CSV table of N, CA and C in Angstrom, one decimal:
chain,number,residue,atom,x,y,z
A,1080,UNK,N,4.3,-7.8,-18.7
A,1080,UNK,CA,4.3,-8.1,-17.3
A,1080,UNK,C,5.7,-8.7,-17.0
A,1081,UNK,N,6.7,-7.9,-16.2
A,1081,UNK,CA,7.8,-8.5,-16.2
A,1081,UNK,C,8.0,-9.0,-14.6
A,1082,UNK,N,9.0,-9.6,-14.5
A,1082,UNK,CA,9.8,-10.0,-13.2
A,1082,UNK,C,11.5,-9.8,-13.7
A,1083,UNK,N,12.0,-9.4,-12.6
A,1083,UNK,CA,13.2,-8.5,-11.9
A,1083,UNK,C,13.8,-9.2,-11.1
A,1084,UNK,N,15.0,-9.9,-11.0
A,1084,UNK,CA,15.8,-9.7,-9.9
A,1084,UNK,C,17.5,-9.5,-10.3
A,1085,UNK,N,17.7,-9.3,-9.2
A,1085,UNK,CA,18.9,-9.4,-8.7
A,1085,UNK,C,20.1,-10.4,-8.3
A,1086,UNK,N,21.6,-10.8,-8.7
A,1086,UNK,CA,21.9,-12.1,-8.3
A,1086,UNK,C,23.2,-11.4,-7.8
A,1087,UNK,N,24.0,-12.2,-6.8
A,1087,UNK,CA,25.7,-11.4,-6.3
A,1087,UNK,C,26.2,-13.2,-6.6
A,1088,UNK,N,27.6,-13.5,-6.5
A,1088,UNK,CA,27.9,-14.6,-6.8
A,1088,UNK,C,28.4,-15.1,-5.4
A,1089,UNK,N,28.2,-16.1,-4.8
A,1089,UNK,CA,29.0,-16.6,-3.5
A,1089,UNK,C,29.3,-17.9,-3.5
A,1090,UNK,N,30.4,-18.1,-3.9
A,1090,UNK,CA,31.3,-19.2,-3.9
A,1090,UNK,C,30.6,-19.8,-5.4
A,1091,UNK,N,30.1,-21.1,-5.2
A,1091,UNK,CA,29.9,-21.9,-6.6
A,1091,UNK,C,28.0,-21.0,-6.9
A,1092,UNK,N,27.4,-20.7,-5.7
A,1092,UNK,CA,26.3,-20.1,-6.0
A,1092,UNK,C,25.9,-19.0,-6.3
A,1093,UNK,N,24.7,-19.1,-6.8
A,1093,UNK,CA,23.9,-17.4,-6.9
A,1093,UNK,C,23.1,-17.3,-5.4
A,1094,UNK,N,23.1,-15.6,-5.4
A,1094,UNK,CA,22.4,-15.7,-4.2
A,1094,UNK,C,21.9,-14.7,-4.8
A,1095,UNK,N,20.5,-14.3,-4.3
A,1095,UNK,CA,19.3,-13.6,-5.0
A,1095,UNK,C,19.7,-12.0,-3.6
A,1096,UNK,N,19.7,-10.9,-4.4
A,1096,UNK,CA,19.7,-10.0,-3.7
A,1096,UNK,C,18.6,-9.0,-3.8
A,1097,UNK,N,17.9,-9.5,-4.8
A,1097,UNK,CA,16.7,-8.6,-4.5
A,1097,UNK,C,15.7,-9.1,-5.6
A,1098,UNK,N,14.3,-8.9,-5.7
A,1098,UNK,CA,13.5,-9.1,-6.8
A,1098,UNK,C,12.3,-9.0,-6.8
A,1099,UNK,N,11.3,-8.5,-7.6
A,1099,UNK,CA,10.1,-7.6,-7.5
A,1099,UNK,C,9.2,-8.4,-9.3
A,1100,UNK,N,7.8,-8.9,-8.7
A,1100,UNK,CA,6.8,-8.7,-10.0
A,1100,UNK,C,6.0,-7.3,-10.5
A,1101,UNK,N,5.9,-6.8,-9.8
A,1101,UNK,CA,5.4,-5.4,-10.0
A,1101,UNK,C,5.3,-4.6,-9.2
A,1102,UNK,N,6.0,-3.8,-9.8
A,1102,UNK,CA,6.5,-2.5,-8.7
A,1102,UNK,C,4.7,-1.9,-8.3
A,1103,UNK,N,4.1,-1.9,-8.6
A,1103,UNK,CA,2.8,-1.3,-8.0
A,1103,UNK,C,1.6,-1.6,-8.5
A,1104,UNK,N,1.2,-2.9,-7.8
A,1104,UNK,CA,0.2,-3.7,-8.5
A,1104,UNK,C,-1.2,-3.4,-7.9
A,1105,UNK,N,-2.4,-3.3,-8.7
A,1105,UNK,CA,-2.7,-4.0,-9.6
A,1105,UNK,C,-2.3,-2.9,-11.4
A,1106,UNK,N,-1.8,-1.8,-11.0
A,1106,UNK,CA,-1.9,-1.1,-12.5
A,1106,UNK,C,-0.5,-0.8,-13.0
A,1107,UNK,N,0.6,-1.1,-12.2
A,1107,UNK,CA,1.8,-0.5,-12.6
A,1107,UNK,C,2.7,-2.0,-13.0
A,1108,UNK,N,2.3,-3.0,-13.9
A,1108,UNK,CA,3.2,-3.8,-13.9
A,1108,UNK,C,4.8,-4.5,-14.2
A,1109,UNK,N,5.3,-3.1,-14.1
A,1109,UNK,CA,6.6,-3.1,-14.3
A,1109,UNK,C,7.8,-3.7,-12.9
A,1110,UNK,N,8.8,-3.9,-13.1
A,1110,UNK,CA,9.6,-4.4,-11.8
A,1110,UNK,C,10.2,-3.6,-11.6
A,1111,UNK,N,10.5,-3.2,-10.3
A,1111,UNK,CA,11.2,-2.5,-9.9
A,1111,UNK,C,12.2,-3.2,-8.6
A,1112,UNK,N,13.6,-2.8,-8.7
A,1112,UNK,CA,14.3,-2.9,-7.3
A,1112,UNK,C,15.1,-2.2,-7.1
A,1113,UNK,N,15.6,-2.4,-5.4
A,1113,UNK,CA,16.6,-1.3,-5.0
A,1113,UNK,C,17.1,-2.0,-4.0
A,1114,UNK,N,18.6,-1.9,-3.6
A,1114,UNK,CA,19.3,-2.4,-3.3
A,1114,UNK,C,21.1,-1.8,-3.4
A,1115,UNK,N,21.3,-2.2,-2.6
A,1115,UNK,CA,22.5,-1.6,-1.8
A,1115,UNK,C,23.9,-2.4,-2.8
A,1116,UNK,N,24.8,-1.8,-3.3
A,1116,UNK,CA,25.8,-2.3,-4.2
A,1116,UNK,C,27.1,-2.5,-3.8
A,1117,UNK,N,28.1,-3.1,-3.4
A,1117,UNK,CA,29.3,-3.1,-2.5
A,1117,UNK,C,30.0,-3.2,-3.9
A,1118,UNK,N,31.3,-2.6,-3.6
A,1118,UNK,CA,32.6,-2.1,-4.5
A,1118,UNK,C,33.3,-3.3,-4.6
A,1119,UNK,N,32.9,-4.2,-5.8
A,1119,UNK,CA,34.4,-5.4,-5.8
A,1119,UNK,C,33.2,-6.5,-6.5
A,1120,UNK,N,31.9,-6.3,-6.1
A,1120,UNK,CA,30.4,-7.4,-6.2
A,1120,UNK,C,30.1,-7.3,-7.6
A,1121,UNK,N,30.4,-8.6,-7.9
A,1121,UNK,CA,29.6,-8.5,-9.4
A,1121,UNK,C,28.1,-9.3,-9.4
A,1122,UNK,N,27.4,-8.3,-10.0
A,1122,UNK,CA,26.4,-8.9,-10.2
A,1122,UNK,C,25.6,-9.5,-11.4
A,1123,UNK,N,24.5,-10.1,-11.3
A,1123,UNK,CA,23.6,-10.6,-12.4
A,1123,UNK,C,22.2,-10.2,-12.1
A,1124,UNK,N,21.7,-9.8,-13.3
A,1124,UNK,CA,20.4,-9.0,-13.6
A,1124,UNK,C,19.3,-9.8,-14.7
A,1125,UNK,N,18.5,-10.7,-14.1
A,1125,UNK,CA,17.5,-11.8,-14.7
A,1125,UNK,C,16.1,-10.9,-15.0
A,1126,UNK,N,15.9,-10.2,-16.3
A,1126,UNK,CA,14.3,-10.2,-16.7
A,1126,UNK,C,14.2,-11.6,-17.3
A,1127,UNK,N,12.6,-11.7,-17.0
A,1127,UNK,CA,11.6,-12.8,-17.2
A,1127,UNK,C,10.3,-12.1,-17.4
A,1128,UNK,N,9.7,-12.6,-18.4
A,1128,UNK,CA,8.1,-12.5,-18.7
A,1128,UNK,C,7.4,-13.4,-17.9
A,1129,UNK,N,6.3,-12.7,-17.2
A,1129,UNK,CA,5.2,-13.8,-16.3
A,1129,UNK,C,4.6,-14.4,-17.2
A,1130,UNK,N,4.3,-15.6,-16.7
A,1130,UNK,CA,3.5,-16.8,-17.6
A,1130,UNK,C,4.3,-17.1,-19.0
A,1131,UNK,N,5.3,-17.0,-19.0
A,1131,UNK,CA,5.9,-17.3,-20.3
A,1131,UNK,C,5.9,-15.5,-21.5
A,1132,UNK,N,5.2,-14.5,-21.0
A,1132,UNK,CA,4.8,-13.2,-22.1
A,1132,UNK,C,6.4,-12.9,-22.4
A,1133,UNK,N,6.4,-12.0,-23.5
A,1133,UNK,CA,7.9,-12.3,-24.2
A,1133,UNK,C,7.4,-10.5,-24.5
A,1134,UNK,N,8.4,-9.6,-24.9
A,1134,UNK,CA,8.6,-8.5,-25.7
A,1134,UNK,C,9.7,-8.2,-25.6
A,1135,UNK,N,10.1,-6.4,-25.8
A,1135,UNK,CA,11.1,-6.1,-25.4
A,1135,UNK,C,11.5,-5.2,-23.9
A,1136,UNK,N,12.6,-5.4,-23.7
A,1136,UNK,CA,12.7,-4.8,-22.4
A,1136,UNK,C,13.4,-3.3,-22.2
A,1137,UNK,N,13.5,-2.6,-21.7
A,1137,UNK,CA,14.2,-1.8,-21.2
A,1137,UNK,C,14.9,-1.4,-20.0
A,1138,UNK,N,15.9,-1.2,-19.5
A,1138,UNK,CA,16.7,-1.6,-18.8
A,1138,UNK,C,17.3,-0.3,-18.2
A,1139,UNK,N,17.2,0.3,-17.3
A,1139,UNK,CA,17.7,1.6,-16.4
A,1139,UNK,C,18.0,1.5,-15.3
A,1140,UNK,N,19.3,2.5,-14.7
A,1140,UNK,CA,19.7,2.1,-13.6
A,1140,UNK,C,19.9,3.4,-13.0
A,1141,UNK,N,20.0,3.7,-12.1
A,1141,UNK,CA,20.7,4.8,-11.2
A,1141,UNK,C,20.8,5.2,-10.4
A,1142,UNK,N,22.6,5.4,-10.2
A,1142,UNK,CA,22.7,5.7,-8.6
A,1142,UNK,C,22.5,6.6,-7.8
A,1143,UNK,N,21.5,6.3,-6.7
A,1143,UNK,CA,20.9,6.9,-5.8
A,1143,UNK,C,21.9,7.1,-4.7
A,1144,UNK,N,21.6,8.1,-3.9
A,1144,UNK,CA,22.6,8.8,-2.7
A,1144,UNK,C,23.7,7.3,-1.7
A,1145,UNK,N,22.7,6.0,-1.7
A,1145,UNK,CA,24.0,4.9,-1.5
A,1145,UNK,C,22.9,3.7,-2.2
A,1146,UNK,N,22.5,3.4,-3.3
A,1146,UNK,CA,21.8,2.5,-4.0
A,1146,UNK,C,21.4,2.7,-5.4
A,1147,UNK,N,21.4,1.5,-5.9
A,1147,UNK,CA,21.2,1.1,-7.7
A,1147,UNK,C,19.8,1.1,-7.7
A,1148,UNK,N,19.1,1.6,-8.6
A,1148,UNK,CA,18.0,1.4,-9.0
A,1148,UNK,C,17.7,0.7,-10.0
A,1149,UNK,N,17.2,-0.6,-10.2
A,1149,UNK,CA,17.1,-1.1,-11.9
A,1149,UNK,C,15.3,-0.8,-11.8
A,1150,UNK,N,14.8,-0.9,-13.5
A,1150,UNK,CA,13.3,-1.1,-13.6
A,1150,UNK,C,13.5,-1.8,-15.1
A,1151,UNK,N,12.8,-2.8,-15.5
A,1151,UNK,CA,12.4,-3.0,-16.2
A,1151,UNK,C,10.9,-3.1,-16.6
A,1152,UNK,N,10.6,-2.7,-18.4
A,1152,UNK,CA,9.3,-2.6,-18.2
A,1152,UNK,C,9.3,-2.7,-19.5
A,1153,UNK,N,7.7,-3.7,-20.6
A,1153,UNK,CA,8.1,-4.5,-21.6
A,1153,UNK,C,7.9,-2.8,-23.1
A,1154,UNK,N,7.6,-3.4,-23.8
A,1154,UNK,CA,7.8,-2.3,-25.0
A,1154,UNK,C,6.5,-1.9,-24.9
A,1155,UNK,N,5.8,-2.3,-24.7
A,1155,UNK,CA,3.7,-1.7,-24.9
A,1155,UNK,C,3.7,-1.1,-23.2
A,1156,UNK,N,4.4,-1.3,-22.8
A,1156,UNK,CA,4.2,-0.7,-21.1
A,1156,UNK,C,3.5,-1.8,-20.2
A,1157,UNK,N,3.2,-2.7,-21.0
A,1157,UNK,CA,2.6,-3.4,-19.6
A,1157,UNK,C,3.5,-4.6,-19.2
């Protein structure tokens, strides 16, 4: 069971641009986001296990007609 988000940098802070616990809950518990990418923005990409749960991750992206796609989702699928 993961969590997802998204970070852009502004000034000394993070600012959170997007972030999802489960893209389609109660049976799909993977994260999903989407969000809009500007040319020059560096970003940062935080997985987390809920409640502390730990595996491995996998990590996909792709660019959609004007947006990034990330999903992560742990190694057993849930």
């Amino acid at each position: 069971d993961t969590r997802l988000a998204v970070y852009s940098k502004r000034g000394a802070f993070l600012e959170v641009v997007a972030g999802n616990d489960d893209a389609a809950p109660p049976f799909d518990k993977t994260s999903k986001v989407v969000f809009r990418a500007t040319f020059g923005t560096e970003y940062f990409i935080a997985v987390d296990g809920k409640n502390n749960e730990t595996g491995i991750i996998k990590l996909f992206w792709k660019q959609a007609a004007r947006s990034y796609r990330f999903y992560a989702q742990t190694g057993n699928g849930n």
